[in-house]
């Protein structure tokens, strides 16, 4: 059966949920599922804004057919050509062969790269500043390249002041009835997932997100309709999300605190991390997040590294280099252009030292503005009681830096 919701009397959410998918992009765990949002505008002309992943197309098509109730679909607006949103375009064109596909040149280049159906007759490229007039609703298109692919646009409906924001302001997590952010205890239920979504999916493109935020600041926005997660419709929620996006896209920590990420084969490096964590706590440090890189998916660790001001990375030597769980984490973090943090580093080795050198090299050569704090330590196999002063000293330096 159809499952749709009003956003205004003429604009509807026609999205779908995926609670079965294990990994988003076959990489990122989805313990709370994910929604693929799509919107239908039922005006003098009719328009759908983006489609959904091909796996969910049945529900999506049911929703469109129900609302159109025999009317034709005039426009399908393609703000983003990633398959989680463009996966059902062909189904829409099959159902409504005269539909105009609204996109830019790159949109249609990507469409032809992904799909084989010839829909050239349906393409409509809007000129700069051209408005798509549907009747009461009027759509203006704003390019948002690299948020999160190069062809991305966002669409602004100027009568109701609604921003269809593509991936921006999205979050992991299915829509469980409560479509609007103000109906959810967002900070407890979804904020961590929103951060994990942003930092891992869009995190690399901070300057481009900044550019979109600047363009958005020139618009009066009453509602944000993203492609994933809840619709944002109160001024407080809009301000909150823009504040968070400003922090995340400038790589500014939200809070003072430390993420301790360790790799450990037999518990000895974990013991070092534990000893330092307890000393930090005794020194009054409150926000201490600790992760075993072999156990926790990197996306969670990365999200917290964006959130907090400091990092401690600790890992043993492996194959004369760096323990691979830690190497993967650091390489992934570097690929996201992560920067501007204070980092303490502890290596461990038994007969040949490789971990410390590799971690130091990656931090110094693959990131911008990462300050290594305290003495970098290279422990031999396990920490001994007579080395406590060294650990005390490192914990003091980190604590002072966090509290500064
Ligand atoms: Fe939700 Fe970039 O796709």
XYZ file of N, CA and C and ligand atoms in Angstrom, residues 24-25 36 80 82-85 147-149 152 167 197 201 227-228, ligand 1:
54
model
N 25.696 0.651 4.229
C 25.446 1.727 3.261
C 26.668 1.846 2.356
N 26.448 1.935 1.056
C 27.540 1.916 0.070
C 28.403 0.656 0.226
N 15.491 6.573 2.091
C 15.761 7.266 0.834
C 14.554 8.177 0.629
N 20.621 14.585 -7.642
C 21.826 13.797 -7.329
C 21.740 12.474 -8.073
N 23.660 9.730 -7.582
C 24.180 8.525 -6.923
C 23.046 7.501 -6.877
N 23.359 6.216 -7.103
C 22.292 5.226 -7.264
C 21.323 5.087 -6.090
N 21.692 5.519 -4.884
C 20.691 5.449 -3.802
C 19.544 6.430 -4.059
N 19.749 7.366 -4.990
C 18.678 8.323 -5.331
C 18.224 8.245 -6.786
N 28.833 18.171 -3.038
C 28.054 17.891 -1.825
C 26.963 16.887 -2.224
N 27.247 15.657 -2.645
C 28.533 15.064 -2.408
C 29.218 14.554 -3.677
N 28.563 14.754 -4.823
C 29.115 14.433 -6.135
C 29.129 15.702 -6.985
N 25.722 17.605 -8.267
C 24.632 17.875 -7.311
C 24.098 19.299 -7.436
N 21.932 15.450 -0.490
C 22.508 14.713 0.646
C 22.740 15.597 1.873
N 27.059 9.954 9.443
C 26.717 10.084 8.029
C 27.534 11.215 7.405
N 30.569 10.296 4.831
C 30.064 10.345 3.446
C 30.437 11.672 2.788
N 17.672 14.167 1.476
C 17.449 12.873 0.813
C 17.549 11.683 1.761
N 18.023 11.915 2.985
C 18.039 10.855 4.007
C 17.612 11.475 5.336
Fe 22.641 9.623 -0.557
Fe 25.452 10.834 -2.281
O 23.898 9.790 -1.985
